mmCIF file of C-alpha atoms in Angstrom:
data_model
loop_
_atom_site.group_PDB
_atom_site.id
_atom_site.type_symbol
_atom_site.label_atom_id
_atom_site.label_comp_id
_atom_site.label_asym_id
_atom_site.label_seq_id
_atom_site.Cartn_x
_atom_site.Cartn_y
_atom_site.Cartn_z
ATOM 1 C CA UNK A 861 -17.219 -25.814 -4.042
ATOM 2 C CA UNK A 862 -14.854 -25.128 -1.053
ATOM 3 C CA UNK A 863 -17.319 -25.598 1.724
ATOM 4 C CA UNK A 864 -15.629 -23.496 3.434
ATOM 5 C CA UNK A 865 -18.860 -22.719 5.155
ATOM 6 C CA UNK A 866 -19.176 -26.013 6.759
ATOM 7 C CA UNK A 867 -14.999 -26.681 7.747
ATOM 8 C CA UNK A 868 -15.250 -23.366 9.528
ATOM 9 C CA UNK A 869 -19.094 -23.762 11.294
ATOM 10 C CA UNK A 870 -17.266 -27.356 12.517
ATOM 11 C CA UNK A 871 -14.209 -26.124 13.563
ATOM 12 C CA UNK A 872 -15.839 -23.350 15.604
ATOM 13 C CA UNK A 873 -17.704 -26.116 17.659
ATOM 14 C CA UNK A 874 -15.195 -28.252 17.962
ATOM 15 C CA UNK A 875 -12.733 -25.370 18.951
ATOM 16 C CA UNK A 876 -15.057 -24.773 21.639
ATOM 17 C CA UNK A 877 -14.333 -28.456 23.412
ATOM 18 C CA UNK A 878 -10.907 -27.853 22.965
ATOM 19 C CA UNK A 879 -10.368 -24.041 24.118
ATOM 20 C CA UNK A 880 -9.409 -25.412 28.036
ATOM 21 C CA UNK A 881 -6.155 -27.136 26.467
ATOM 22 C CA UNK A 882 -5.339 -24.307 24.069
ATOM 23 C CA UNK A 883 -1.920 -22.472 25.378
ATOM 24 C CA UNK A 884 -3.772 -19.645 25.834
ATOM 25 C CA UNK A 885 -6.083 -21.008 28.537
ATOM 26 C CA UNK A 886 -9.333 -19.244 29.337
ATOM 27 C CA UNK A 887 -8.339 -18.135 32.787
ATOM 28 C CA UNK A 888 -5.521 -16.292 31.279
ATOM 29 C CA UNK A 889 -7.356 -14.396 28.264
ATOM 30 C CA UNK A 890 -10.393 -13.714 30.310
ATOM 31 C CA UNK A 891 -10.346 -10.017 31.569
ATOM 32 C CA UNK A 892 -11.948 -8.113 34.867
ATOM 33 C CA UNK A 893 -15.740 -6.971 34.207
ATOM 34 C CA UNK A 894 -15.603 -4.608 31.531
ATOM 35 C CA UNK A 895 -16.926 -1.169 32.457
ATOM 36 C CA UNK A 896 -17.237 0.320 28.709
ATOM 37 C CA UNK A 897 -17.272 4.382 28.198
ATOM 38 C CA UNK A 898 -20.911 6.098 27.358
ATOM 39 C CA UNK A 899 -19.011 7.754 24.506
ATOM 40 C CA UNK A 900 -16.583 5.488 22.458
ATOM 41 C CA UNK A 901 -13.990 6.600 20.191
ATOM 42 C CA UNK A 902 -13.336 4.099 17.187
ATOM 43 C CA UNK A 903 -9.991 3.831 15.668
ATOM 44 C CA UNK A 904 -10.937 3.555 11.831
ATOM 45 C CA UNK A 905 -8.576 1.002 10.207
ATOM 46 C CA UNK A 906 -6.402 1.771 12.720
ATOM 47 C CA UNK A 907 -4.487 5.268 13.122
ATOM 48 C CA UNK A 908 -5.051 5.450 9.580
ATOM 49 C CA UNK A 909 -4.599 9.475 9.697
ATOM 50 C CA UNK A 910 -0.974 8.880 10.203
ATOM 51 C CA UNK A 911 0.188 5.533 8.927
ATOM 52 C CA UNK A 912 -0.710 3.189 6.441
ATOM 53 C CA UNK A 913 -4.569 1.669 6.965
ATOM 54 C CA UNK A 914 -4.876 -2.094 8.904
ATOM 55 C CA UNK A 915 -0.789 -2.419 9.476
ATOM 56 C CA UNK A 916 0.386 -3.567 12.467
ATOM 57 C CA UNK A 917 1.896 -0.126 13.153
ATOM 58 C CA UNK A 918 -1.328 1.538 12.792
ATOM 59 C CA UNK A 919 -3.457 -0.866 14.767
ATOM 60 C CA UNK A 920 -0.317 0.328 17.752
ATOM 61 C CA UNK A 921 -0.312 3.582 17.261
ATOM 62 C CA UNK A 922 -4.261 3.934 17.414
ATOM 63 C CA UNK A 923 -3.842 1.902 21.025
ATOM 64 C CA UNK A 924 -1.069 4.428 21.977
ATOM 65 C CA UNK A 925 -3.273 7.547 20.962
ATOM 66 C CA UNK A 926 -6.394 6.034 23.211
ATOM 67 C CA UNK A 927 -8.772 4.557 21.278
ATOM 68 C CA UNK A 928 -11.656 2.361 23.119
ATOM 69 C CA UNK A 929 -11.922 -0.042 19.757
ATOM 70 C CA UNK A 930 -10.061 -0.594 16.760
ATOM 71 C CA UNK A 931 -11.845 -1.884 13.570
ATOM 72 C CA UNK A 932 -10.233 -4.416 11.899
ATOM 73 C CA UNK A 933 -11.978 -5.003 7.796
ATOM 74 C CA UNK A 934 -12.068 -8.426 7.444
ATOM 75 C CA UNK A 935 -11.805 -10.038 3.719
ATOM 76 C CA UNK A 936 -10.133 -13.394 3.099
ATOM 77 C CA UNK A 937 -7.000 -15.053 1.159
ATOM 78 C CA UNK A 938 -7.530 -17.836 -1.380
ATOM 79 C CA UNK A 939 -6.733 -20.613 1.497
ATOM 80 C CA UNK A 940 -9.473 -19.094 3.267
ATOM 81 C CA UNK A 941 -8.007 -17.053 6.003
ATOM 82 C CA UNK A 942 -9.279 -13.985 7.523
ATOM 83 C CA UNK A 943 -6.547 -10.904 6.958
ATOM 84 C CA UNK A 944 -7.469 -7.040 7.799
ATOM 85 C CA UNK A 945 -7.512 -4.772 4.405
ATOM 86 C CA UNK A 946 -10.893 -2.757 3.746
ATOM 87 C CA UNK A 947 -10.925 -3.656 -0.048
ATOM 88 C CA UNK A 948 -11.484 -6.876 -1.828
ATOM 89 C CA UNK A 949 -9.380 -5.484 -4.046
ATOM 90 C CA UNK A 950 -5.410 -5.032 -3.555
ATOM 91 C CA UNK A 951 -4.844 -2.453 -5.979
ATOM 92 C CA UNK A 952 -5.403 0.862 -3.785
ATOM 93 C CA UNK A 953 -3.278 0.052 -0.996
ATOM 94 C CA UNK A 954 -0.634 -2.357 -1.658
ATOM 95 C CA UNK A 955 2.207 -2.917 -4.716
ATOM 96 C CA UNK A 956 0.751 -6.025 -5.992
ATOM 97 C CA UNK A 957 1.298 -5.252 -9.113
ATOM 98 C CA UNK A 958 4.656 -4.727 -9.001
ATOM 99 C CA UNK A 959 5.321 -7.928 -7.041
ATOM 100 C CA UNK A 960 2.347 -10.200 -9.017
ATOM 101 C CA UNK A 961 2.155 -8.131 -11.791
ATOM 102 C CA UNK A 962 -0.160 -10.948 -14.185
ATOM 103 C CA UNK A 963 -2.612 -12.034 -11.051
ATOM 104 C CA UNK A 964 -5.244 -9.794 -12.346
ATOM 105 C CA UNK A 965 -8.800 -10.714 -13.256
ATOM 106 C CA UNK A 966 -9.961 -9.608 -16.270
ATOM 107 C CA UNK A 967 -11.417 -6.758 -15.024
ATOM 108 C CA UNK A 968 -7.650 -5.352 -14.641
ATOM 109 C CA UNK A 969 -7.687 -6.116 -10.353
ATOM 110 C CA UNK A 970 -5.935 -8.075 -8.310
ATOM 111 C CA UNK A 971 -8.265 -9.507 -5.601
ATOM 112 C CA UNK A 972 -7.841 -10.465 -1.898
ATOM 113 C CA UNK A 973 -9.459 -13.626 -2.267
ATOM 114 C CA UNK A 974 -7.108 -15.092 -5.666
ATOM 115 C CA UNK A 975 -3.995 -14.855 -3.386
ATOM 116 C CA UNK A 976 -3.126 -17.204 -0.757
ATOM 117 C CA UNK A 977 -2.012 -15.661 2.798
ATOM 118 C CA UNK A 978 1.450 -16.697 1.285
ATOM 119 C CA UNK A 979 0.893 -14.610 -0.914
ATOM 120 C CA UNK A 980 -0.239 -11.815 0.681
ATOM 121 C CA UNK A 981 2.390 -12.050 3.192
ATOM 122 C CA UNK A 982 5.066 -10.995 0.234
ATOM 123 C CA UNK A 983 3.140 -7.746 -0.342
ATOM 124 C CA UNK A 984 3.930 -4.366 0.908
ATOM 125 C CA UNK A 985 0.940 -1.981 2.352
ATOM 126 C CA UNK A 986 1.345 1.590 1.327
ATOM 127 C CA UNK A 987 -0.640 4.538 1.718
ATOM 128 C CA UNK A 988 -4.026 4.987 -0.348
ATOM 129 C CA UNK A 989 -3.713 5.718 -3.775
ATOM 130 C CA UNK A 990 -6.941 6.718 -6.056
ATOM 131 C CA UNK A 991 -7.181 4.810 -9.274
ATOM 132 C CA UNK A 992 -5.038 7.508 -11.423
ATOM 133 C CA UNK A 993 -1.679 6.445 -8.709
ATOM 134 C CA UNK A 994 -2.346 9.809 -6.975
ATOM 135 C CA UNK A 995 -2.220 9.639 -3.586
ATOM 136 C CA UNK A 996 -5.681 9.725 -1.970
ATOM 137 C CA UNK A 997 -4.366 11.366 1.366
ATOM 138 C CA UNK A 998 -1.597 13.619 0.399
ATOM 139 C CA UNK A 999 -0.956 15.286 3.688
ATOM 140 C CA UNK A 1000 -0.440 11.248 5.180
ATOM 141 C CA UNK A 1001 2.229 8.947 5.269
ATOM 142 C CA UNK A 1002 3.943 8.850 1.969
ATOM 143 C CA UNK A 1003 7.284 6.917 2.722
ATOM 144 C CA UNK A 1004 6.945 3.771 0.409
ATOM 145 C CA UNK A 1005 10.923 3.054 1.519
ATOM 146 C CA UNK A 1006 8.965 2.099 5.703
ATOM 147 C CA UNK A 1007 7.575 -1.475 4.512
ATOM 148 C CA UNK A 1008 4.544 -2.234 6.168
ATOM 149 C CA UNK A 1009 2.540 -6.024 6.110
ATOM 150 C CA UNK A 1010 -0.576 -7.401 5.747
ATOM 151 C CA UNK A 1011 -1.975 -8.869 8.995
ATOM 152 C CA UNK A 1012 -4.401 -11.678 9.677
ATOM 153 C CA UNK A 1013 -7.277 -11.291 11.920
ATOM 154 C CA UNK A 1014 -5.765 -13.364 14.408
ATOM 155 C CA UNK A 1015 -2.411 -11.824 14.613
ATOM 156 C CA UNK A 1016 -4.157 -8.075 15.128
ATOM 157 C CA UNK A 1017 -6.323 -9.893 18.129
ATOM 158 C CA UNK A 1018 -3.207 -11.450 19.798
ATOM 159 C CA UNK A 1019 -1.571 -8.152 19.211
ATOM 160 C CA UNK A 1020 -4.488 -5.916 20.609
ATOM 161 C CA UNK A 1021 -4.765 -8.701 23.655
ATOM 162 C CA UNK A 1022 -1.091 -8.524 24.448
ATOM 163 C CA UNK A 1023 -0.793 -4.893 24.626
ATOM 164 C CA UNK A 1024 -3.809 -4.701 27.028
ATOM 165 C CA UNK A 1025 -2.044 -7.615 29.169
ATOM 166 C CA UNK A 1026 0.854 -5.405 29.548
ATOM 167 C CA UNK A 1027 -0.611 -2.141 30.469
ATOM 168 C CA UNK A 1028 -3.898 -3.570 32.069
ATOM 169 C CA UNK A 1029 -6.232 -2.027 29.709
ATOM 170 C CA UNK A 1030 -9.378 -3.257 28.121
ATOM 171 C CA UNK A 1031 -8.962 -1.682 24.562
ATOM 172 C CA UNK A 1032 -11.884 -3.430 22.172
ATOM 173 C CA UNK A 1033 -12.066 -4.712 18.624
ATOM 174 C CA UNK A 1034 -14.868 -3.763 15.589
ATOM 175 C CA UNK A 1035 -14.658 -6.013 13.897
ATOM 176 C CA UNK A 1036 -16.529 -5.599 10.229
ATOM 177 C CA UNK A 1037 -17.327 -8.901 8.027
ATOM 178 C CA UNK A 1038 -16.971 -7.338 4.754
ATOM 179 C CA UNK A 1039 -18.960 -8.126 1.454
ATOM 180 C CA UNK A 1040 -20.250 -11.268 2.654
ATOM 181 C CA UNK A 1041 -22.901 -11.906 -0.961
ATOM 182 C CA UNK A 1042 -19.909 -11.267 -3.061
ATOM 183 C CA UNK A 1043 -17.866 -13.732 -1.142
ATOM 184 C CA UNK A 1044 -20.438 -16.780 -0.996
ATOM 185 C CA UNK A 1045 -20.674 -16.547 -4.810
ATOM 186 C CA UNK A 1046 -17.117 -17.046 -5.039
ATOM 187 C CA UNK A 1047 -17.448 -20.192 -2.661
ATOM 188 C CA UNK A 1048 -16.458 -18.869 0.802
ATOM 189 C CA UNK A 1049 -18.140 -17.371 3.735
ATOM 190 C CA UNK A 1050 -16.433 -14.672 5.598
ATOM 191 C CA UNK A 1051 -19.049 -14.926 8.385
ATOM 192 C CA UNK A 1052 -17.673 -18.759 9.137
ATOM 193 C CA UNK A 1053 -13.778 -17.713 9.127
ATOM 194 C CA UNK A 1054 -14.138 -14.755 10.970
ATOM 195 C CA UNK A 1055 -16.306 -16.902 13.519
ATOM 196 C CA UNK A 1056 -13.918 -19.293 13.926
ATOM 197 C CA UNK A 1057 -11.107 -16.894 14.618
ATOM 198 C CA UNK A 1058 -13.075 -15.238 17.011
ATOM 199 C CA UNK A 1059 -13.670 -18.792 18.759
ATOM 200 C CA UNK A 1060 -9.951 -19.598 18.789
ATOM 201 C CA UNK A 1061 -8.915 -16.282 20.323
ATOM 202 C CA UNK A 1062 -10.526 -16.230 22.999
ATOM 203 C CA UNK A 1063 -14.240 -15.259 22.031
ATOM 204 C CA UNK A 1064 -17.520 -17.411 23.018
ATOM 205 C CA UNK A 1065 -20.845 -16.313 24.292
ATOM 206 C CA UNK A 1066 -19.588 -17.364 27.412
ATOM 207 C CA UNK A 1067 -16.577 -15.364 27.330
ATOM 208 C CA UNK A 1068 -14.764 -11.884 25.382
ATOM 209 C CA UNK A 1069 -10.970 -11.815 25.740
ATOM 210 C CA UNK A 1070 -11.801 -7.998 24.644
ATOM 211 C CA UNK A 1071 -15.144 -5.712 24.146
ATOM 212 C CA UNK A 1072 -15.927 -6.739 20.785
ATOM 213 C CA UNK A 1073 -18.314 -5.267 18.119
ATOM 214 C CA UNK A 1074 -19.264 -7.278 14.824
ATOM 215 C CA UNK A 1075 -20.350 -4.882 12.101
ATOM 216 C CA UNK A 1076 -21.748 -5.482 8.436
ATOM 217 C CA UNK A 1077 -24.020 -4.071 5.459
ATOM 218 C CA UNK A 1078 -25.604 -7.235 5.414
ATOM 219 C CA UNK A 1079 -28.418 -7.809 7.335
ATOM 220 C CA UNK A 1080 -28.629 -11.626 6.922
ATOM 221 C CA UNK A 1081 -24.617 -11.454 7.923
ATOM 222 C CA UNK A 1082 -25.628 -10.414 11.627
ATOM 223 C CA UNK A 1083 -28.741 -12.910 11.957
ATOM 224 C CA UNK A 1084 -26.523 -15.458 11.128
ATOM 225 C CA UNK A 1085 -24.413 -14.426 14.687
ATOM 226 C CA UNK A 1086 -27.180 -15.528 16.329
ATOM 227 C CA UNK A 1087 -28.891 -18.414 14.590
ATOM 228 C CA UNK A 1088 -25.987 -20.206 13.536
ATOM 229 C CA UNK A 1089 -22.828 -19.952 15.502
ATOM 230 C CA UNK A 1090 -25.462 -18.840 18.882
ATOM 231 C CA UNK A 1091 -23.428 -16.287 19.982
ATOM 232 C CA UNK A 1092 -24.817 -12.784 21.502
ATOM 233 C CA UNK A 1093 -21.899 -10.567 20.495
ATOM 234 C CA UNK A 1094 -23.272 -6.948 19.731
ATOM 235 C CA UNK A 1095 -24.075 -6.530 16.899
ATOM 236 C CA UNK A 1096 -24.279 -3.418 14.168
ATOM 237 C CA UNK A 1097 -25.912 -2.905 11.173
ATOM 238 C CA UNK A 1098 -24.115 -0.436 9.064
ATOM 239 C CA UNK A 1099 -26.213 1.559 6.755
ATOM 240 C CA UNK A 1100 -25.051 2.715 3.452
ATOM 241 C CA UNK A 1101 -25.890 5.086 0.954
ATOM 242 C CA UNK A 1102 -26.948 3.728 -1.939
ATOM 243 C CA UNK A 1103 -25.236 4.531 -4.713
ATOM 244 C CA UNK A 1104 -21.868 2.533 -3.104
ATOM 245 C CA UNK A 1105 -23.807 -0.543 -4.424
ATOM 246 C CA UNK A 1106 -22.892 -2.555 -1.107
ATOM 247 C CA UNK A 1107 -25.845 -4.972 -1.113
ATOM 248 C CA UNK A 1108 -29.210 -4.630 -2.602
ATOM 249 C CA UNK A 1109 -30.738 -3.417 0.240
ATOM 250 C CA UNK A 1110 -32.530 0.173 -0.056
ATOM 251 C CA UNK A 1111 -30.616 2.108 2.742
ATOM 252 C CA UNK A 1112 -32.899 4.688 2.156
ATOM 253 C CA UNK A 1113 -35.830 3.003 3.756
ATOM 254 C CA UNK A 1114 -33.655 1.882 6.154
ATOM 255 C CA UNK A 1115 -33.354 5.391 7.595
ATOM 256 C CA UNK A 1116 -36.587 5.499 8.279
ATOM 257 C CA UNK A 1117 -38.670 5.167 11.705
ATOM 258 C CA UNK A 1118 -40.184 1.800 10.066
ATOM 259 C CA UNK A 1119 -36.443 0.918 8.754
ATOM 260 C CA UNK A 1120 -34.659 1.268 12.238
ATOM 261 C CA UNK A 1121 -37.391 -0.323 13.773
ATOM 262 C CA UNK A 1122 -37.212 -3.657 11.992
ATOM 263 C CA UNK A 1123 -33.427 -3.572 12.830
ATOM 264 C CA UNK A 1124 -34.471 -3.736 16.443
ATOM 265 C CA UNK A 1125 -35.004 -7.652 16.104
ATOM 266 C CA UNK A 1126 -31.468 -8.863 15.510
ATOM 267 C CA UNK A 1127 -29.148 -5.704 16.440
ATOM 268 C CA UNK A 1128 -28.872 -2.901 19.411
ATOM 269 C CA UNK A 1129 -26.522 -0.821 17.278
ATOM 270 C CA UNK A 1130 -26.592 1.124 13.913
ATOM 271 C CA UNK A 1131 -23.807 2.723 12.238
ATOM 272 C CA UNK A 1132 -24.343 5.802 10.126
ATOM 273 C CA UNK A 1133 -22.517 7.620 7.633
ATOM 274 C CA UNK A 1134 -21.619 11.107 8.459
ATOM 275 C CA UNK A 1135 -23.183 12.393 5.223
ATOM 276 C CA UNK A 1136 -26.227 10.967 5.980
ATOM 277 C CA UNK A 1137 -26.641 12.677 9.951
ATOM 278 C CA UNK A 1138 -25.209 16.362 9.430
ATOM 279 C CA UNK A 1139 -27.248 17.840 7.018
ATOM 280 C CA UNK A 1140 -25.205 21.605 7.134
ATOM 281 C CA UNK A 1141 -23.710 23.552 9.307
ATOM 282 C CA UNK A 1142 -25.905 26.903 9.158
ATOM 283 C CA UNK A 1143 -24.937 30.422 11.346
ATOM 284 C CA UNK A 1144 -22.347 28.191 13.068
ATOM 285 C CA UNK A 1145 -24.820 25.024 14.249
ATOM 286 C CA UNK A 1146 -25.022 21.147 13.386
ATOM 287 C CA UNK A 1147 -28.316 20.532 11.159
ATOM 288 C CA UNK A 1148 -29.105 17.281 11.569
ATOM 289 C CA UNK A 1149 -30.741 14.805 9.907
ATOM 290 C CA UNK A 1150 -34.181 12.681 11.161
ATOM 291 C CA UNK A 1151 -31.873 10.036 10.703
ATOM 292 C CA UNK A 1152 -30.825 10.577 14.984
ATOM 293 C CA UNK A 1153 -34.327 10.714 16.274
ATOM 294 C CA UNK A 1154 -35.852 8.300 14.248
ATOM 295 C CA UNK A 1155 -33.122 5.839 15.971
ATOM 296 C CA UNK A 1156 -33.354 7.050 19.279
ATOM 297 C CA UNK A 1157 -37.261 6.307 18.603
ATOM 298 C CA UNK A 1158 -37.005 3.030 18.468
ATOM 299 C CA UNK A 1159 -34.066 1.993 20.322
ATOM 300 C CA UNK A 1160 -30.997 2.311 18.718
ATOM 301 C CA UNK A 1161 -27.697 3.366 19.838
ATOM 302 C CA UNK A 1162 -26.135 5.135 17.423
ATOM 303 C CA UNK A 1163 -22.195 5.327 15.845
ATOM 304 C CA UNK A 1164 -20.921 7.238 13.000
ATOM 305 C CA UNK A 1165 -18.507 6.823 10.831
ATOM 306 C CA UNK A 1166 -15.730 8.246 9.651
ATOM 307 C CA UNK A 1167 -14.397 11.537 10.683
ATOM 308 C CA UNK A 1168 -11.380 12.806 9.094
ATOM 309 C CA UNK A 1169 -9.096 16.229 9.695
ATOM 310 C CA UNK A 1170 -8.782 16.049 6.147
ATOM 311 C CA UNK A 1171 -11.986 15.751 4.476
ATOM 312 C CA UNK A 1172 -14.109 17.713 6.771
ATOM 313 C CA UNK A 1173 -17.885 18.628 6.302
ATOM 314 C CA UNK A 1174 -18.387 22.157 5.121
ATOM 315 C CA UNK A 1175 -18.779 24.306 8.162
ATOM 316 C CA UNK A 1176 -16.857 22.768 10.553
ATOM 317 C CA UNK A 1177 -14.059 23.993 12.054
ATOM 318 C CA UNK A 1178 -11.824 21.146 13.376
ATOM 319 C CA UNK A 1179 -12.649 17.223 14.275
ATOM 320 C CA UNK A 1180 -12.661 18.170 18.020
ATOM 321 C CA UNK A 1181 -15.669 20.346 17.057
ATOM 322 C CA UNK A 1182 -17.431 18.126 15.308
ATOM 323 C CA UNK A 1183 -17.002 15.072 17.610
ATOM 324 C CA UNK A 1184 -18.476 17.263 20.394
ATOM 325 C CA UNK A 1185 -21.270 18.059 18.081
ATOM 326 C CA UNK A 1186 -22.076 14.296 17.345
ATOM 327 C CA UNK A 1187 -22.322 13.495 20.935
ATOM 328 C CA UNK A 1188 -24.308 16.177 22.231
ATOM 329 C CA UNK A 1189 -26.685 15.190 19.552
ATOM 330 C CA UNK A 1190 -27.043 11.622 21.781
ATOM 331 C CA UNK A 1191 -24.448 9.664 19.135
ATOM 332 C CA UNK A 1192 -22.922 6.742 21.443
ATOM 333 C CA UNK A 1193 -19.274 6.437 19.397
ATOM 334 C CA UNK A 1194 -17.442 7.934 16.352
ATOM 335 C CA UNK A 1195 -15.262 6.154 13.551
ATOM 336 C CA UNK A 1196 -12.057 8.618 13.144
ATOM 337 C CA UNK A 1197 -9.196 8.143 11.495
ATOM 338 C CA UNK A 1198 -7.366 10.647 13.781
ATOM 339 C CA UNK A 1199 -8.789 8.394 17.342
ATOM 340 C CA UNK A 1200 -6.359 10.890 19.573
ATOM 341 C CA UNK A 1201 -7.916 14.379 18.027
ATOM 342 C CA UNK A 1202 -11.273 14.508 20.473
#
């Protein structure tokens, strides 16, 4: 065993009684009261329409293009640090196998969590590829001859916090703890690290250097927040569809009145998949789901996620359209890979 777990829930106390000598002293990360949009636009992994997904150039350009947040997929390096790629695997958007080409399991994939950030740190990103090599995003980025690096979570907060010192904005991070089951049965929790990352940049119930959101699939992931490390961050469940296999929850139910409605006890936000609100487009109108009112029922802001100018719902005629759609129907924020196309 690691005990990763309980190295990180200590070190996010003890950072705590500590954070007035840090460098970075509260007074100088704390911003102006936040006034946060009615409407937010989510950068999804970044400006991933138009570079590489969770680089440092795409978490810059989506700050450039306006985004309000900018999600940052948190999965974790053999030494236990907290470093911003979507996939527990490398395979899809990185040349680990050119560079490590035996560090795969048996299963033929190289995973985040059997490198250390060392490691990592010698890898190139590169666009999306599907499992065939074909790229997943052909109209995208393609230039594997630009190198692009993995970040950690902390270096994509310092950046995010820098850039707003310098032009006096109050961008925000969504932040999403990713496959937290799969990670606790190989010895870690993500929850922990990301926690105490969080705690040395600048994050405490008492204080956020930026808006933050904490997302996950897990349900017992977001209870922890509160009952463990006793922060009130908001917090979102993300719903699924079931067939991804993300936990063994039934997402299904969770769509329902009764569903939402138990997810009022821990969270104030739910994030949707697209697929599961717009049911068609029919004589030129959204269809929606009961998905929207059941949530609006009991509570719940809505976002959904993730709206792309290349993968576009049958029906619709542009993002711009469909974003407008989403928030007349009472949605509160978006996930789009294109953040400046609204």
């Amino acid at each position: 065993m690691k005990w990763i777990s309980v190295v990180a829930g200590i070190a996010w106390f003890s950072s705590l009684s500590v954070s007035a000598q840090a460098d970075n002293s509260t007074e100088e990360l704390a911003v102006a009261p936040i006034k946060l949009p009615e409407f937010i636009d989510i950068a999804h992994r970044g400006a991933s329409g138009y570079l590489p997904e969770h680089s440092q150039a795409a978490t810059v350009m989506a700050y450039a293009l306006g985004a309000d947040y900018i999600e940052q997929d948190v999965q974790l390096s053999r030494d236990g640090k907290a470093v911003v790629l979507h996939d527990a695997q490398l395979d899809a958007v990185t040349n680990v196998a050119e560079v490590f080409p035996e560090r795969h399991r048996p299963d033929g994939s190289y995973y985040v969590v059997d490198f250390t950030l060392n490691h990592l740190k010698q890898l190139r990103l590169t666009p999306r590829r599907n499992s065939d090599g074909s790229a997943r995003y052909p109209q995208r980025f393609q230039n594997n001859q630009v190198e692009f690096k993995i970040q950690t979570l902390a270096e994509s907060l310092n950046l995010i916090q820098e850039l707003n010192r310098v032009r006096n904005k109050n961008t925000g991070v969504y932040i999403e703890v990713k496959a937290s089951r799969w990670y606790r049965d190989q010895d870690y929790d993500p929850l922990a690290v990301v926690m105490n990352v969080l705690s040395k940049n600048g994050y405490s119930d008492q204080q956020q250097a930026t808006p933050l959101y904490l997302q996950s699939f897990d349900p017992e992931t977001l209870r922890r927040v509160k009952r463990e490390f006793h922060c009130d961050f908001p917090l979102v469940q993300l719903i699924a569809d079931n067939s991804w296999g993300e936990t063994p929850i039934d997402y299904d139910a969770l769509r329902t009145y009764a569903g939402l409605e138990s997810l009022t006890s821990y969270v104030d936000h739910v994030g949707l998949w697209l697929g599961h609100v717009l049911k068609e487009v029919k004589d030129g109108q959204p269809v929606w789901s009961d998905v929207l009112e059941n949530a609006e029922k009991v509570g719940l802001k809505v976002h959904v996620y993730t709206l792309r100018t290349d993968q576009l719902p049958q029906g619709v005629e542009s993002l711009k359209q469909l974003r407008g759609w989403l928030k007349e129907a009472g949605v509160q924020g978006v996930f789009s890979d294109f953040p400046d196309q609204k």
